[in-house]
Coordinates of C-alpha atoms and ligand atoms in Angstrom, one line a residue:
M1 CA 53.4 220.2 -70.5
D2 CA 49.8 222.0 -69.1
Y3 CA 48.9 225.4 -68.8
L4 CA 45.9 227.6 -67.4
D5 CA 45.6 225.2 -64.5
G6 CA 45.8 222.1 -66.5
R7 CA 43.0 223.0 -68.4
I8 CA 45.2 223.3 -71.8
E9 CA 47.9 220.5 -72.4
I10 CA 50.2 219.9 -75.5
M11 CA 51.6 216.5 -76.2
E12 CA 53.1 214.6 -79.1
G13 CA 50.8 211.7 -80.2
D14 CA 48.4 210.4 -82.7
I15 CA 45.1 212.1 -82.2
T16 CA 43.0 209.2 -83.2
R17 CA 43.8 207.1 -80.1
L18 CA 42.8 210.0 -77.3
D19 CA 39.8 209.4 -75.2
V20 CA 38.4 212.9 -75.2
D21 CA 35.0 214.0 -75.8
A22 CA 35.6 215.4 -79.3
I23 CA 38.5 215.1 -81.7
V24 CA 39.2 217.9 -84.3
N25 CA 39.8 216.8 -87.9
A26 CA 41.9 219.1 -90.1
A27 CA 39.6 218.5 -93.0
N28 CA 38.9 220.0 -96.4
K29 CA 35.5 222.0 -97.9
T30 CA 34.2 218.8 -98.8
L31 CA 34.3 217.1 -95.8
L32 CA 34.6 213.7 -97.4
G33 CA 38.0 212.5 -96.0
G34 CA 41.8 213.0 -97.6
G35 CA 45.3 212.4 -96.5
G36 CA 47.1 213.6 -93.2
V37 CA 45.3 213.7 -90.1
D38 CA 41.9 213.6 -91.9
G39 CA 42.9 210.2 -93.3
A40 CA 44.2 208.7 -90.0
I41 CA 40.7 209.8 -88.5
H42 CA 38.2 208.2 -91.4
K43 CA 40.5 204.9 -90.9
A44 CA 39.9 204.7 -87.2
A45 CA 36.6 205.9 -87.1
G46 CA 35.1 203.5 -89.9
P47 CA 33.0 203.8 -92.9
K48 CA 30.0 205.2 -91.0
L49 CA 31.9 208.5 -90.6
L50 CA 31.9 209.1 -94.4
E51 CA 28.5 207.8 -94.6
E52 CA 27.5 210.9 -92.2
T53 CA 30.1 213.4 -93.4
R54 CA 28.2 213.1 -97.0
T55 CA 24.8 214.5 -95.6
L56 CA 26.7 217.6 -94.3
G57 CA 27.2 219.4 -98.0
G58 CA 30.8 220.2 -96.8
A59 CA 31.9 223.1 -95.1
R60 CA 33.4 227.0 -95.8
T61 CA 37.1 227.8 -95.0
G62 CA 37.5 228.7 -91.7
E63 CA 34.2 227.0 -90.5
A64 CA 33.5 223.2 -88.8
K65 CA 31.1 220.7 -88.8
I66 CA 30.5 218.3 -86.2
T67 CA 29.4 214.4 -86.1
A68 CA 29.7 211.2 -84.1
G69 CA 33.0 209.6 -83.7
Y70 CA 31.9 205.8 -84.4
K71 CA 34.7 203.4 -83.7
L72 CA 36.9 206.1 -82.2
S73 CA 37.2 206.5 -78.5
A74 CA 36.1 210.0 -79.1
R75 CA 32.2 210.7 -78.9
H76 CA 32.6 213.3 -81.6
V77 CA 34.7 214.6 -84.5
I78 CA 34.5 218.0 -85.2
H79 CA 36.0 218.7 -89.0
A80 CA 37.6 222.1 -89.2
V81 CA 38.3 223.8 -92.7
G82 CA 41.6 225.4 -92.4
P83 CA 43.2 227.8 -95.0
V84 CA 45.5 226.9 -97.7
Y85 CA 48.6 229.0 -97.2
H86 CA 49.3 231.6 -100.1
D87 CA 51.7 234.1 -98.4
G88 CA 49.6 235.1 -95.1
K89 CA 48.1 238.0 -97.1
H90 CA 44.8 236.3 -98.2
G91 CA 42.8 236.0 -94.8
E92 CA 44.7 233.2 -93.6
P93 CA 45.3 234.2 -90.1
D94 CA 41.7 235.2 -89.6
L95 CA 40.2 231.9 -91.5
L96 CA 42.6 230.0 -89.2
A97 CA 41.6 231.5 -85.9
G98 CA 37.9 230.9 -87.2
A99 CA 38.3 227.5 -87.7
Y100 CA 39.8 227.1 -84.1
R101 CA 36.7 229.6 -82.6
T102 CA 34.2 227.4 -84.3
C103 CA 35.5 224.3 -83.1
L104 CA 35.4 225.3 -79.4
E105 CA 31.7 226.7 -80.0
L106 CA 30.9 223.7 -81.4
A107 CA 32.2 221.7 -78.5
S108 CA 30.5 224.0 -75.9
Q109 CA 27.0 223.5 -77.9
N110 CA 27.5 219.8 -77.6
A111 CA 28.9 219.3 -74.3
C112 CA 32.3 218.4 -75.0
A113 CA 34.1 219.3 -72.1
T114 CA 37.7 217.7 -73.1
L115 CA 38.9 218.0 -76.6
A116 CA 41.7 217.4 -78.8
F117 CA 43.3 219.9 -81.6
P118 CA 45.9 218.7 -84.5
A119 CA 47.9 221.7 -85.8
I120 CA 45.3 222.4 -88.2
S121 CA 46.6 223.8 -91.6
T122 CA 50.5 223.1 -91.1
G123 CA 50.6 220.0 -93.2
V124 CA 49.2 220.0 -96.8
Y125 CA 47.7 223.0 -96.4
G126 CA 51.6 224.8 -95.9
Y127 CA 50.9 227.1 -93.1
P128 CA 54.2 228.2 -91.5
R129 CA 54.4 226.1 -88.2
E130 CA 55.3 229.2 -85.5
P131 CA 52.7 231.7 -86.7
A132 CA 49.7 228.7 -86.9
A133 CA 50.8 227.8 -83.7
R134 CA 50.6 231.6 -82.1
I135 CA 47.1 231.9 -84.0
A136 CA 46.0 228.7 -82.4
F137 CA 47.2 229.3 -79.1
R138 CA 45.6 232.7 -78.8
T139 CA 42.5 231.8 -79.9
I140 CA 42.4 228.7 -77.6
I141 CA 43.5 230.6 -74.3
A142 CA 41.1 233.4 -75.0
Y143 CA 38.3 231.0 -75.3
V144 CA 38.8 228.6 -72.7
E145 CA 39.5 231.9 -70.1
Q146 CA 35.8 232.7 -70.8
H147 CA 34.4 229.5 -71.0
P148 CA 34.4 227.2 -67.6
E149 CA 32.5 224.2 -69.5
I150 CA 35.7 223.2 -71.2
K151 CA 37.7 221.6 -69.1
L152 CA 40.4 220.1 -71.2
V153 CA 42.0 221.2 -74.5
R154 CA 44.9 219.0 -75.5
Y155 CA 46.9 219.7 -78.8
V156 CA 48.3 217.1 -80.3
L157 CA 51.5 217.4 -82.3
Y158 CA 53.1 214.7 -84.4
G159 CA 56.7 214.2 -83.6
A160 CA 59.5 215.9 -81.5
A161 CA 60.3 218.8 -83.2
A162 CA 56.9 220.0 -83.8
L163 CA 56.3 219.5 -80.2
A164 CA 59.4 221.5 -79.2
A165 CA 58.5 224.3 -81.5
H166 CA 54.7 224.4 -80.3
Q167 CA 55.9 224.8 -76.6
R168 CA 58.1 227.4 -77.3
V169 CA 55.6 229.4 -79.2
L170 CA 53.2 228.7 -76.2
D171 CA 55.5 230.1 -73.3
Q172 CA 56.1 233.1 -75.5
V173 CA 52.0 233.6 -76.1
R174 CA 51.6 233.1 -72.1
M175 CA 53.4 236.0 -71.6
E176 CA 51.6 238.4 -73.7
Ligands
AR6_201 N1 48.0 212.6 -85.1 C1 47.9 214.1 -85.0 N2 48.3 214.9 -85.8 C2 48.8 214.4 -87.3 C3 48.5 213.1 -87.2 C4 47.8 212.3 -86.2 N3 47.1 211.3 -86.6 N4 48.4 213.1 -88.5 C5 49.1 214.2 -89.2 N5 49.3 214.6 -88.2 P1 47.6 217.7 -92.5 P2 46.4 220.4 -93.0 C6 49.6 216.5 -88.1 O1 48.1 217.7 -93.5 O2 47.5 221.0 -93.3 C7 44.0 216.5 -96.0 O3 44.1 215.6 -97.0 C8 50.5 216.9 -89.2 O4 51.8 216.3 -88.8 O5 46.6 216.5 -91.9 O6 45.0 221.1 -92.4 C9 42.6 217.0 -95.5 O7 41.6 216.4 -96.4 C10 50.4 218.4 -89.4 O8 51.3 219.2 -88.6 O9 46.3 219.0 -92.5 C11 42.8 218.5 -96.5 O10 42.9 218.3 -97.9 C12 48.8 218.3 -89.3 O11 48.6 217.3 -88.5 C13 44.2 218.9 -96.2 O12 45.0 217.9 -95.9 C14 48.1 219.0 -90.1 O13 48.5 218.4 -91.3 C15 44.4 219.5 -94.9 O14 45.5 220.1 -94.8

């Protein structure tokens, strides 16, 4: 499925395999790897990725930092730190929106015209799927509409249920 004249796509798949300028990692504040999509990206990129992230000094929640992609098809990895979800009243929505926005800004600054996002914070960090999706799509659409240098954003879901739920939310957000 694609939206905004084909500039936003949502799809099911493994983000580590995508041939885009940058893939986004759902990292933690250390930027030194972990489980979930973070573990998969480090495994696919090879040990040089960890060597580079060791030099970055971590990142704050709601921020992101960019590295090379090493053995990945993607030229870059943008390591975003989403919030751990408590009850939604601890700044989680703004922190999640900030993580997406910083990734998009880093893509613009580093001439990454095509990028792919996973559903940041919706795994280990426990952010409920629908509210997280609403924040993700609102932030991505608002940015892409203002930034023609971003040609394609792929939003990559793990599993058919996650894809269907995200499709519903994206359809709602487009009507707002
Ligand atoms: N491709 C696309 N999506 C994936 C993949 C993949 N290969 N693998 C998992 N997902 P999570 P978080 C989905 O837990 O919630 C790590 O340990 C997954 O189904 O990876 O932001 C970090 O080091 C889920 O919907 O990230 C942090 O400590 C989404 O990616 C912590 O987890 C995000 O799930 C970050 O937690």
